[in-house]
CSV table of C-alpha atoms in Angstrom, one decimal:
chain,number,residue,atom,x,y,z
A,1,UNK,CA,29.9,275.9,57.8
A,2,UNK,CA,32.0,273.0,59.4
A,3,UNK,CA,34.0,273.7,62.7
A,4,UNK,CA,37.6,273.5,61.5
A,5,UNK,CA,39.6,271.5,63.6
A,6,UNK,CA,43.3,271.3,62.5
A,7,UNK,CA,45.8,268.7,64.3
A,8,UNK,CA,49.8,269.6,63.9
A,9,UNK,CA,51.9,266.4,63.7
A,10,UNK,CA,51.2,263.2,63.6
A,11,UNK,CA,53.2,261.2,66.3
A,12,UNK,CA,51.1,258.9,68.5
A,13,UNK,CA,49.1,262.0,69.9
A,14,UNK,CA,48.5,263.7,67.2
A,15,UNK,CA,47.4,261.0,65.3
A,16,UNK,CA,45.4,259.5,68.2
A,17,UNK,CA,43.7,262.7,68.5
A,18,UNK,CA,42.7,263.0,65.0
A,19,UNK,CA,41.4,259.8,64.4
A,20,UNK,CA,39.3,259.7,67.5
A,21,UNK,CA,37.9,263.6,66.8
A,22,UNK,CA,36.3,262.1,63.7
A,23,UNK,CA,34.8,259.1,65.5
A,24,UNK,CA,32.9,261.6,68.0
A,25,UNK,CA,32.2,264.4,65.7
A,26,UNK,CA,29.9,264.1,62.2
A,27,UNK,CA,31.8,264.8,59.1
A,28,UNK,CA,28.6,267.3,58.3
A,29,UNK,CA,29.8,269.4,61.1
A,30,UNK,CA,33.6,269.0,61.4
A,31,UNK,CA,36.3,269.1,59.0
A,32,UNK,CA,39.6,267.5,61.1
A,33,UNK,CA,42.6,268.0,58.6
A,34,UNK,CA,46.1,266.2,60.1
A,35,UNK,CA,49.3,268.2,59.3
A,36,UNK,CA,52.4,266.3,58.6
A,37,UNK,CA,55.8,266.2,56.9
A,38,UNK,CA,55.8,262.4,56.6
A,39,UNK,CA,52.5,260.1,54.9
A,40,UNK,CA,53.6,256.9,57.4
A,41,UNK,CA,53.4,256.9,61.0
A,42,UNK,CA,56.7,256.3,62.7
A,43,UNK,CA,56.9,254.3,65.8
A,44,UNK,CA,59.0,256.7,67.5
A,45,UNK,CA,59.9,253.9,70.5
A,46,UNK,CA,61.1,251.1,68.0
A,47,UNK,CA,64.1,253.9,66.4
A,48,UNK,CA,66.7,251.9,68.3
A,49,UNK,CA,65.4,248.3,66.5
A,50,UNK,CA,65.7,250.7,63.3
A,51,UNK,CA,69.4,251.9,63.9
A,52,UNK,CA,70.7,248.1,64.7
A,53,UNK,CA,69.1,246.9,61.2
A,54,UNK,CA,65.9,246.0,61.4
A,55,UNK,CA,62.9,246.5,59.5
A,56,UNK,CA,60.1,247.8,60.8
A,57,UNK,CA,56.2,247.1,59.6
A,58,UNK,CA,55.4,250.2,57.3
A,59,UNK,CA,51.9,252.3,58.5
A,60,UNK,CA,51.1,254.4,56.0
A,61,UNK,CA,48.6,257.2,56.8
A,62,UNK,CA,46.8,256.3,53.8
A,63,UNK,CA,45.8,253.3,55.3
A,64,UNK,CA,45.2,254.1,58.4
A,65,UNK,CA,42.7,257.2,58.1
A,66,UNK,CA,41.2,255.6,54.8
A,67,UNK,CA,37.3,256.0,55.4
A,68,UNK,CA,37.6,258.1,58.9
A,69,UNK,CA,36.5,261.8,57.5
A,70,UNK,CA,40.3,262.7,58.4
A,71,UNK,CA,42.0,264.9,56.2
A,72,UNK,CA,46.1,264.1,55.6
A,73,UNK,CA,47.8,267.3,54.3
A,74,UNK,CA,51.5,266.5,53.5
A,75,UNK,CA,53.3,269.6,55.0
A,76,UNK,CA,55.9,271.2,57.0
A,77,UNK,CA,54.4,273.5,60.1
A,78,UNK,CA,56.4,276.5,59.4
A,79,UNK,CA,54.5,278.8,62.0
A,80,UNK,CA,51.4,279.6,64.1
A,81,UNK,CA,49.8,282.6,64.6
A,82,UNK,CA,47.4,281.6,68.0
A,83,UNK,CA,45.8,285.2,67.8
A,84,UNK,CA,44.7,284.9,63.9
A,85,UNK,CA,44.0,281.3,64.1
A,86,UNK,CA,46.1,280.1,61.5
A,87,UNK,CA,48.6,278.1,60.5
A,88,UNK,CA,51.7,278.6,58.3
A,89,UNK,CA,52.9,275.3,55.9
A,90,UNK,CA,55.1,274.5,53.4
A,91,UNK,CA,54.1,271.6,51.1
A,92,UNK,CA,53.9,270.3,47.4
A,93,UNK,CA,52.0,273.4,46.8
A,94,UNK,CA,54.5,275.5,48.4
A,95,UNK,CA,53.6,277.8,51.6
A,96,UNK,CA,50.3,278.6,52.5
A,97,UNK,CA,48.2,279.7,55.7
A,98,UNK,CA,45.5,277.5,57.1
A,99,UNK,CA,42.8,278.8,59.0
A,100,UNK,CA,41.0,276.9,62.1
A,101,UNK,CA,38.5,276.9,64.9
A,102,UNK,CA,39.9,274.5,67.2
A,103,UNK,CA,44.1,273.8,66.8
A,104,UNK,CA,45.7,270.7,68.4
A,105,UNK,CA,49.0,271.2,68.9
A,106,UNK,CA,50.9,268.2,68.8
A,107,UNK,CA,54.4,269.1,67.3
A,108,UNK,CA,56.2,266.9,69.7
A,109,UNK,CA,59.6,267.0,70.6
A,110,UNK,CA,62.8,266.1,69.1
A,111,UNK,CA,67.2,265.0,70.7
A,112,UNK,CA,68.1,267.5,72.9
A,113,UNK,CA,72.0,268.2,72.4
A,114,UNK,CA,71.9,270.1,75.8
A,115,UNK,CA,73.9,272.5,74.3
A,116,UNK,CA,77.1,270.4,75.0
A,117,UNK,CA,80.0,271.1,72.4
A,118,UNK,CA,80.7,269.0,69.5
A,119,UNK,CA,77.1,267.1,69.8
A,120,UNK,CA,75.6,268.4,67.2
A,121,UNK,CA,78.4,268.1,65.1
A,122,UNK,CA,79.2,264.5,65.7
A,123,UNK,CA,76.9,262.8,68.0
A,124,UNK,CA,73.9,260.5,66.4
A,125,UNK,CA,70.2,260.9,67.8
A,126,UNK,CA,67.4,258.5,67.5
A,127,UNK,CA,64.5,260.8,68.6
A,128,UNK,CA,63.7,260.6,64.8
A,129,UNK,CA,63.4,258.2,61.9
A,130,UNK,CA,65.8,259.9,59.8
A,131,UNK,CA,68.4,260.2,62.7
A,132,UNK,CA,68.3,256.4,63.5
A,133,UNK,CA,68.5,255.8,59.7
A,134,UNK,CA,72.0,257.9,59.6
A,135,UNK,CA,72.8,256.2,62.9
A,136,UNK,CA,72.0,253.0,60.7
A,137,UNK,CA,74.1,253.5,58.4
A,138,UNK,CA,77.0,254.3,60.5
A,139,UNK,CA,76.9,251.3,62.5
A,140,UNK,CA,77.1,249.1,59.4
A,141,UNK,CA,80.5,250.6,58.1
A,142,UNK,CA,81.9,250.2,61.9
A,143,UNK,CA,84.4,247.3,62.2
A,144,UNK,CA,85.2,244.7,64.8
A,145,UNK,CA,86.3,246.2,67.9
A,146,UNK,CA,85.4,249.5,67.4
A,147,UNK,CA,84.1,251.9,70.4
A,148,UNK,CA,80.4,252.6,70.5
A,149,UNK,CA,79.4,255.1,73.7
A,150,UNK,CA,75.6,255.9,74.1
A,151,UNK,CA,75.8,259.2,76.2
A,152,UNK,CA,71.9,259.1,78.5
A,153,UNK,CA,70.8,256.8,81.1
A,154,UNK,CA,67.2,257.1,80.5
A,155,UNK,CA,65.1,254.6,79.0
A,156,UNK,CA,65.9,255.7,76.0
A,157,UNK,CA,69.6,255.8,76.8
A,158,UNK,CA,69.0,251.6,78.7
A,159,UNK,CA,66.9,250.7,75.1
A,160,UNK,CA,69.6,251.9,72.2
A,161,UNK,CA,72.8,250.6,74.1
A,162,UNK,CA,71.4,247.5,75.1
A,163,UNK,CA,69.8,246.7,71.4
A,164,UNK,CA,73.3,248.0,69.8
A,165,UNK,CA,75.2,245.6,72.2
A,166,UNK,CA,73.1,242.2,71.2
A,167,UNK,CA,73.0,243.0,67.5
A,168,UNK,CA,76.7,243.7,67.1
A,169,UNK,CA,78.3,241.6,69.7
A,170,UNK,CA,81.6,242.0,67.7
A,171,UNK,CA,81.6,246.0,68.9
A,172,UNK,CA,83.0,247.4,72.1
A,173,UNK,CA,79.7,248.8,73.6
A,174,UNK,CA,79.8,251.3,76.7
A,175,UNK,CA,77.6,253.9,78.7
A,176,UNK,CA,77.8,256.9,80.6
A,177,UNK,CA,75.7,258.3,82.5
A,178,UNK,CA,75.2,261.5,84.8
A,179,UNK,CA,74.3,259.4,87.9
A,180,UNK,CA,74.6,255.7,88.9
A,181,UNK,CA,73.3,253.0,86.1
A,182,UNK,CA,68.9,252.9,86.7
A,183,UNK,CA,69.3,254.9,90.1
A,184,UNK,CA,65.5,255.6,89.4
A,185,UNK,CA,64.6,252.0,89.6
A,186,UNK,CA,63.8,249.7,92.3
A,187,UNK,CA,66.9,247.5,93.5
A,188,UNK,CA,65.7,244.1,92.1
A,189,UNK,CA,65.2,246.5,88.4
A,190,UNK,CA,68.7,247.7,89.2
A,191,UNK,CA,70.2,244.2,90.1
A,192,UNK,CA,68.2,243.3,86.7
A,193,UNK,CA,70.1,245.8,84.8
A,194,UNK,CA,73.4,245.2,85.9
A,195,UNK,CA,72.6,241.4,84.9
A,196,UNK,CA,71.5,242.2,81.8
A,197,UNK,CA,74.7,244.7,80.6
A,198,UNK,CA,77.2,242.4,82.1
A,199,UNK,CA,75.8,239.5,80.0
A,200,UNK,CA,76.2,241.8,76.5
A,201,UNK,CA,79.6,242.9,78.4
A,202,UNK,CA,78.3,246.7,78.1
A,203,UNK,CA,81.1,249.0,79.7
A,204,UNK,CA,79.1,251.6,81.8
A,205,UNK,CA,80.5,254.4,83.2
A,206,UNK,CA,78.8,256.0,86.1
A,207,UNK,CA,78.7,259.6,87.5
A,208,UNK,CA,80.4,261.2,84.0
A,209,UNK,CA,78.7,263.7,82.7
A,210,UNK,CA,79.7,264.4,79.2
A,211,UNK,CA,80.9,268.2,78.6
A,212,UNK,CA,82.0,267.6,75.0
A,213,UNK,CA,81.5,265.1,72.1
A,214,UNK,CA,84.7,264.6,69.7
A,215,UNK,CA,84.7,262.8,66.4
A,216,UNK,CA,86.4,259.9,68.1
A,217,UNK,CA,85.7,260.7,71.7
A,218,UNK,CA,83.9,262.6,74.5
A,219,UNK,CA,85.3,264.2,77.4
A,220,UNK,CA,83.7,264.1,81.0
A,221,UNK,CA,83.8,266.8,83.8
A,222,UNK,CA,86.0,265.0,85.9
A,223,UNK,CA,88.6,265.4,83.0
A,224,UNK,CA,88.6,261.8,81.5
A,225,UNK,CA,87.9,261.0,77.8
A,226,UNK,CA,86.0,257.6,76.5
A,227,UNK,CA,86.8,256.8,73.0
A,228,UNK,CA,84.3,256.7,70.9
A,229,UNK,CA,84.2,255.9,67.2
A,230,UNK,CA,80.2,256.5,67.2
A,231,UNK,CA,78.5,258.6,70.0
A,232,UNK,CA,74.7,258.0,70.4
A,233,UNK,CA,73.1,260.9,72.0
A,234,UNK,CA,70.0,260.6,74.2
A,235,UNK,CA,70.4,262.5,77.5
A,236,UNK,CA,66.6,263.7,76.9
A,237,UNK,CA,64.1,265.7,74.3
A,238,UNK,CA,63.5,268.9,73.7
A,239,UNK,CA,59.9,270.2,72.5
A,240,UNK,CA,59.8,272.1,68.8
A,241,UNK,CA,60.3,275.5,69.3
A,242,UNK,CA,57.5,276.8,67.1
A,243,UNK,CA,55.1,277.1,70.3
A,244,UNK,CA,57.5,279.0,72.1
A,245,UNK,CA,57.5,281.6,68.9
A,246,UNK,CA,53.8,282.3,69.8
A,247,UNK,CA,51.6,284.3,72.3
A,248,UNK,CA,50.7,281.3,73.9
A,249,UNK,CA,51.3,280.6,77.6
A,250,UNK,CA,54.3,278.0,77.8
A,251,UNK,CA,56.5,276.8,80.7
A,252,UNK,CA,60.5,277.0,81.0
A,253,UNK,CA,60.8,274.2,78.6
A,254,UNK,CA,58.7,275.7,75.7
A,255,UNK,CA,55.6,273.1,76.6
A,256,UNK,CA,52.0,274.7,76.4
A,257,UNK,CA,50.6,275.6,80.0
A,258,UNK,CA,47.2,273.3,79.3
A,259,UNK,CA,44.5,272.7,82.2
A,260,UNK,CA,43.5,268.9,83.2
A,261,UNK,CA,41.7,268.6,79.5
A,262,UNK,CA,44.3,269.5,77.5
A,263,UNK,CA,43.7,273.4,76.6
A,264,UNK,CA,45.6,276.4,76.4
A,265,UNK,CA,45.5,278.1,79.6
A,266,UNK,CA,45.9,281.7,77.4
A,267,UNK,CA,44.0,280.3,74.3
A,268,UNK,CA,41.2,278.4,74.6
A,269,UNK,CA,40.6,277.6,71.1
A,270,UNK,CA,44.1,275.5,71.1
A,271,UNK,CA,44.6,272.3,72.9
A,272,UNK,CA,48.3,270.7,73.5
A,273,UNK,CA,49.1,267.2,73.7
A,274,UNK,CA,52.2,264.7,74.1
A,275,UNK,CA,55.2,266.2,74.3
A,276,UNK,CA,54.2,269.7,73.4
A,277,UNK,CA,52.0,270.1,76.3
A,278,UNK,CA,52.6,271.0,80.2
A,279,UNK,CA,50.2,268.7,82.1
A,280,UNK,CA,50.1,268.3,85.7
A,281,UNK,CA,50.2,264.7,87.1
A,282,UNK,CA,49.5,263.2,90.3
A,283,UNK,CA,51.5,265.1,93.1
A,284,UNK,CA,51.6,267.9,91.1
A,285,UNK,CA,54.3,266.7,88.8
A,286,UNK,CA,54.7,267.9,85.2
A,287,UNK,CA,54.0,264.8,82.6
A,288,UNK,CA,57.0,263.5,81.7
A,289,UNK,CA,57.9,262.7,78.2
A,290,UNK,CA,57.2,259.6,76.8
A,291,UNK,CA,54.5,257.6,74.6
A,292,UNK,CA,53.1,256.7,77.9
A,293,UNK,CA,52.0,260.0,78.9
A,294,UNK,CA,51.2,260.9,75.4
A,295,UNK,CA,48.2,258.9,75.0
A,296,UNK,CA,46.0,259.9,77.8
A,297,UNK,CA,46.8,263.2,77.1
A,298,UNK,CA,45.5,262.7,73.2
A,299,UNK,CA,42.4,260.6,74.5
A,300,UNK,CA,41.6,263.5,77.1
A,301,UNK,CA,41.9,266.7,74.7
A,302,UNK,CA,39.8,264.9,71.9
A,303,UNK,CA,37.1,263.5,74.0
A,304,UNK,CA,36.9,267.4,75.2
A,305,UNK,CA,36.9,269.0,72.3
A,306,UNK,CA,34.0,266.9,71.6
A,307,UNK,CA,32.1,267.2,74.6
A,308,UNK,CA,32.1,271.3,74.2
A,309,UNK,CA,31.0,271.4,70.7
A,310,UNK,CA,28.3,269.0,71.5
A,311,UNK,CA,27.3,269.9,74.6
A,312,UNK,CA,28.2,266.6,76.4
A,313,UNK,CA,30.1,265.7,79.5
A,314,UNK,CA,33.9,266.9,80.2
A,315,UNK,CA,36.3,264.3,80.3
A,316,UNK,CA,37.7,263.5,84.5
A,317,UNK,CA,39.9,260.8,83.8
A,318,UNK,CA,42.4,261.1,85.9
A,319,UNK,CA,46.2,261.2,84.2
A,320,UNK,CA,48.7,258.4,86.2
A,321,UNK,CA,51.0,255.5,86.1
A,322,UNK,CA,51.7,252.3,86.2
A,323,UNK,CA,54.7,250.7,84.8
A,324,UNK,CA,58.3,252.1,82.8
A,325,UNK,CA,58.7,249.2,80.1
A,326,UNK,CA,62.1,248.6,79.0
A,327,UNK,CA,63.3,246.6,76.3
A,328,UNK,CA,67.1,245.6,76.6
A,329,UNK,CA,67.5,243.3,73.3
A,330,UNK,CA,65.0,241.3,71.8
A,331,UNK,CA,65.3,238.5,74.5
A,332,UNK,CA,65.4,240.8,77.6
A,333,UNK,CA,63.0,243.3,79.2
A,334,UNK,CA,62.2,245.1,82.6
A,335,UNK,CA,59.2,246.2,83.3
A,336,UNK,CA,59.4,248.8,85.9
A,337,UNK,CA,55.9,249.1,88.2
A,338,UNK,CA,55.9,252.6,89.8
A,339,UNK,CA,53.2,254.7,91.5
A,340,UNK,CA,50.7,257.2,90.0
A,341,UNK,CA,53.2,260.2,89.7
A,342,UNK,CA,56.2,257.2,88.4
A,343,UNK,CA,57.5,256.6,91.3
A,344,UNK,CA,59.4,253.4,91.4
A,345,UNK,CA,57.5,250.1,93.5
A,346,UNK,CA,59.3,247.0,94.6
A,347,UNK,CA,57.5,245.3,91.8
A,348,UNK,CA,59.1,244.7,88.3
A,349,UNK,CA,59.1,241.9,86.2
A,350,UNK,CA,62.1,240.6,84.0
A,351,UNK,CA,63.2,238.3,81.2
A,352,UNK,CA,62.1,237.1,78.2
A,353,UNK,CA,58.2,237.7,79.7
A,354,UNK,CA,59.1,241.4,79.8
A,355,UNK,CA,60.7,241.2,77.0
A,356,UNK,CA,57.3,239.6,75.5
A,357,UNK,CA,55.5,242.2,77.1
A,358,UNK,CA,57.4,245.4,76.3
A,359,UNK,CA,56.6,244.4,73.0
A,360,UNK,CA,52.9,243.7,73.2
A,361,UNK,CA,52.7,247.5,74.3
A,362,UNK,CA,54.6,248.4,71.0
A,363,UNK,CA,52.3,246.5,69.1
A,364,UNK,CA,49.4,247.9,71.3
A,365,UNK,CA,50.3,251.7,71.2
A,366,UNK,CA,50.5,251.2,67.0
A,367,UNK,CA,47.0,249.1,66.6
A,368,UNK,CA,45.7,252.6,69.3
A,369,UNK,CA,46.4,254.4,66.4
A,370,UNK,CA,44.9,253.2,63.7
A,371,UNK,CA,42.0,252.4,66.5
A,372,UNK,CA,41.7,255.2,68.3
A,373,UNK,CA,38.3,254.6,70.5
A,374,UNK,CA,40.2,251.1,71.1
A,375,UNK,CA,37.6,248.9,68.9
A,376,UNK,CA,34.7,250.2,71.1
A,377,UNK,CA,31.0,251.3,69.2
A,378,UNK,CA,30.9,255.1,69.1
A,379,UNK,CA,28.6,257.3,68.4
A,380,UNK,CA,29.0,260.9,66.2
A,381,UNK,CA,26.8,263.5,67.6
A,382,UNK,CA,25.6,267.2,66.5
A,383,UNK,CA,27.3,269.6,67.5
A,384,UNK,CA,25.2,272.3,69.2
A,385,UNK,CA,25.6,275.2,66.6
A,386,UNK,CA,24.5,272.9,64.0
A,387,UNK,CA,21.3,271.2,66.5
A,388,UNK,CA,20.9,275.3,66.7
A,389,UNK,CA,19.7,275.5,62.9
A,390,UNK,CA,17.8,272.8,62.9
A,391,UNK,CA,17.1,269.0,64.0
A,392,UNK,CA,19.5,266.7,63.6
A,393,UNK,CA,19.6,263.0,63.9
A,394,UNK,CA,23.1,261.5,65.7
A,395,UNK,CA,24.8,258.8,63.2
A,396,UNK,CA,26.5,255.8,64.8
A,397,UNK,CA,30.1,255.6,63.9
């Protein structure tokens, strides 16, 4: 009997997680099966490059696990039951329930509309491929002059209004934000920003906070509207609420309470990673959200997995920092250097060469995919129940 290992979503965790279980793990032993609604991987932090036009590099999943032992199954998580062990799906074969050992949940997150009126109804997200493609399409009908407000001073927020403002010059391009413009970063990354925006003559407006969104404007608390013939929402993510449905042990914002390698504090037989999961940082400090976080995370709850069926050492890398890399535009960047738990350093670096590199970790974060032990030898060894019936010989991977 294999151990079943079953990995929901396949975002940059889940499909890091997947690909590198089947590189530490023999197929003889351990079935890993991949569960997710779309066959290409999206990279989640180029949707604002999508939304202005461009094209991005198809990854099909095809391609990418072809050879590795992973097992794609096309399908919509519909519902886990953490006490049963399995898993609910709709698919091309219509719903069935699919049974596992070890689960890693990796479901992500998706816009959060903060509950503000009027968002869902007319704002635009780019959390997702199919948002930024309706965004897309809405941007290409807009005409000369017309009022574009991005609502969210996060990266995210800094990325899609800066990217919208370079590829449509002709458009009247603004911001608001909750607090001042980059208040988080360092004052030569704020000086940096405020360069950058005035040279793509990006309207911000500071200190509104956005109480409703209208089809052709949004109102702020201190009683001023902004027109606004698109609204671009991305004041943050909120996790998919399907954990939050279970027994499992979550925190206030629906993440999974995991320990430092990635599992279930309530459930040991499920693991959480990315988005979906509640990890503790340096300081103390929750994870944020973000690709950056995401990774490690992946890397930390495959390599134990492995090591407890197989008998071998726990991971102890230690989860940190070190930069917040924002593109603004093609030609612009800042990189951001900050401390283990992301707190902002004196140190950034700007221009085209952050530009250059901001990009570089794009490409980097899709190749860490598709090469999920980062191109080092490794080796697949027994697991102990099957080194219990029997002797075994390891296989190099």
């Amino acid at each position: 009997m294999q151990h079943r290992i079953i990995v929901l979503g396949a975002g940059y965790t889940g499909a890091v997680a997947a690909g590198r279980l089947a590189k530490r793990l023999r197929r003889e032993d351990v079935a890993v099966t991949l569960v997710n609604a779309e066959p290409d991987f999206v990279e989640r932090v180029r949707m604002h490059q999508l939304a202005v036009g461009q094209d991005l590099k198809p990854r099909p999943f095809s391609d990418m696990f072809a050879g590795t032992g992973v097992e794609l199954r096309l399908a919509k998580v519909t519902g886990v039951d953490v006490d049963r062990r399995t898993v609910a799906v709709t698919g091309a074969n219509g719903s069935e329930e699919l049974s596992y050992d070890t689960l890693v949940y990796a479901l992500g997150s998706g816009w959060n509309a903060q509950g503000v009126p009027g968002t869902v109804e007319h704002a635009y997200e780019i959390a997702s491929r199919p948002g930024a493609l309706r965004l897309r399409e809405r941007l290409a009908r807009l005409d000369a002059g017309q009022t574009v407000v991005v609502v969210g001073g996060g990266l995210t927020g800094l990325e899609a209004t800066t990217e919208i403002a370079e590829a449509r010059p002709d458009l009247d391009v603004a911001l608001a934000v909750r607090g001042g413009l980059g208040d988080w970063l360092s004052p030569k990354g704020r000086a940096h920003l405020r360069k950058v925006f005035g040279k793509l003559g990006i309207t911000v407006y500071e200190h509104a906070a956005v109480t409703r969104v209208e089809a052709d404007r949004v109102a702020t608390a201190d009683g001023k509207t902004i027109p606004a013939a698109v609204t671009v929402w991305t004041t943050g993510f909120a996790v998919h609420p399907i954990a939050k449905a279970t027994t499992l042990e979550v925190a206030g914002t629906g993440q999974i309470v995991v320990d430092a390698t990635m599992r279930s504090v309530s459930h040991p037989d499920v693991y959480a990673v990315g988005d979906a999961a509640h990890a503790m940082g340096p300081g103390n400090k929750p994870l944020r959200m973000s690709c950056a976080s995401g990774i490690p995370t992946a890397w930390q709850a495959a390599d134990a997995i492995a090591a407890r069926l197989t008998g071998g050492k726990l991971p102890d890398t230690p989860l940190r920092y070190f930069n917040q890399c924002i593109s603004l535009g093609r030609k612009e960047g800042l990189i951001q250097y900050v401390t283990a738990d992301d707190r902002a350093v004196q140190a950034v670096l700007t221009g085209r060469l952050a530009a250059l590199y901001k990009e570089l970790v794009c490409k980097g974060a899709a190749w860490g995919v598709a090469n999920p032990t980062l191109g080092l030898p490794t080796r697949r060894r027994v697991t102990r129940e099957r080194a219990a019936r029997g002797p075994a010989v390891e296989a190099l991977g």
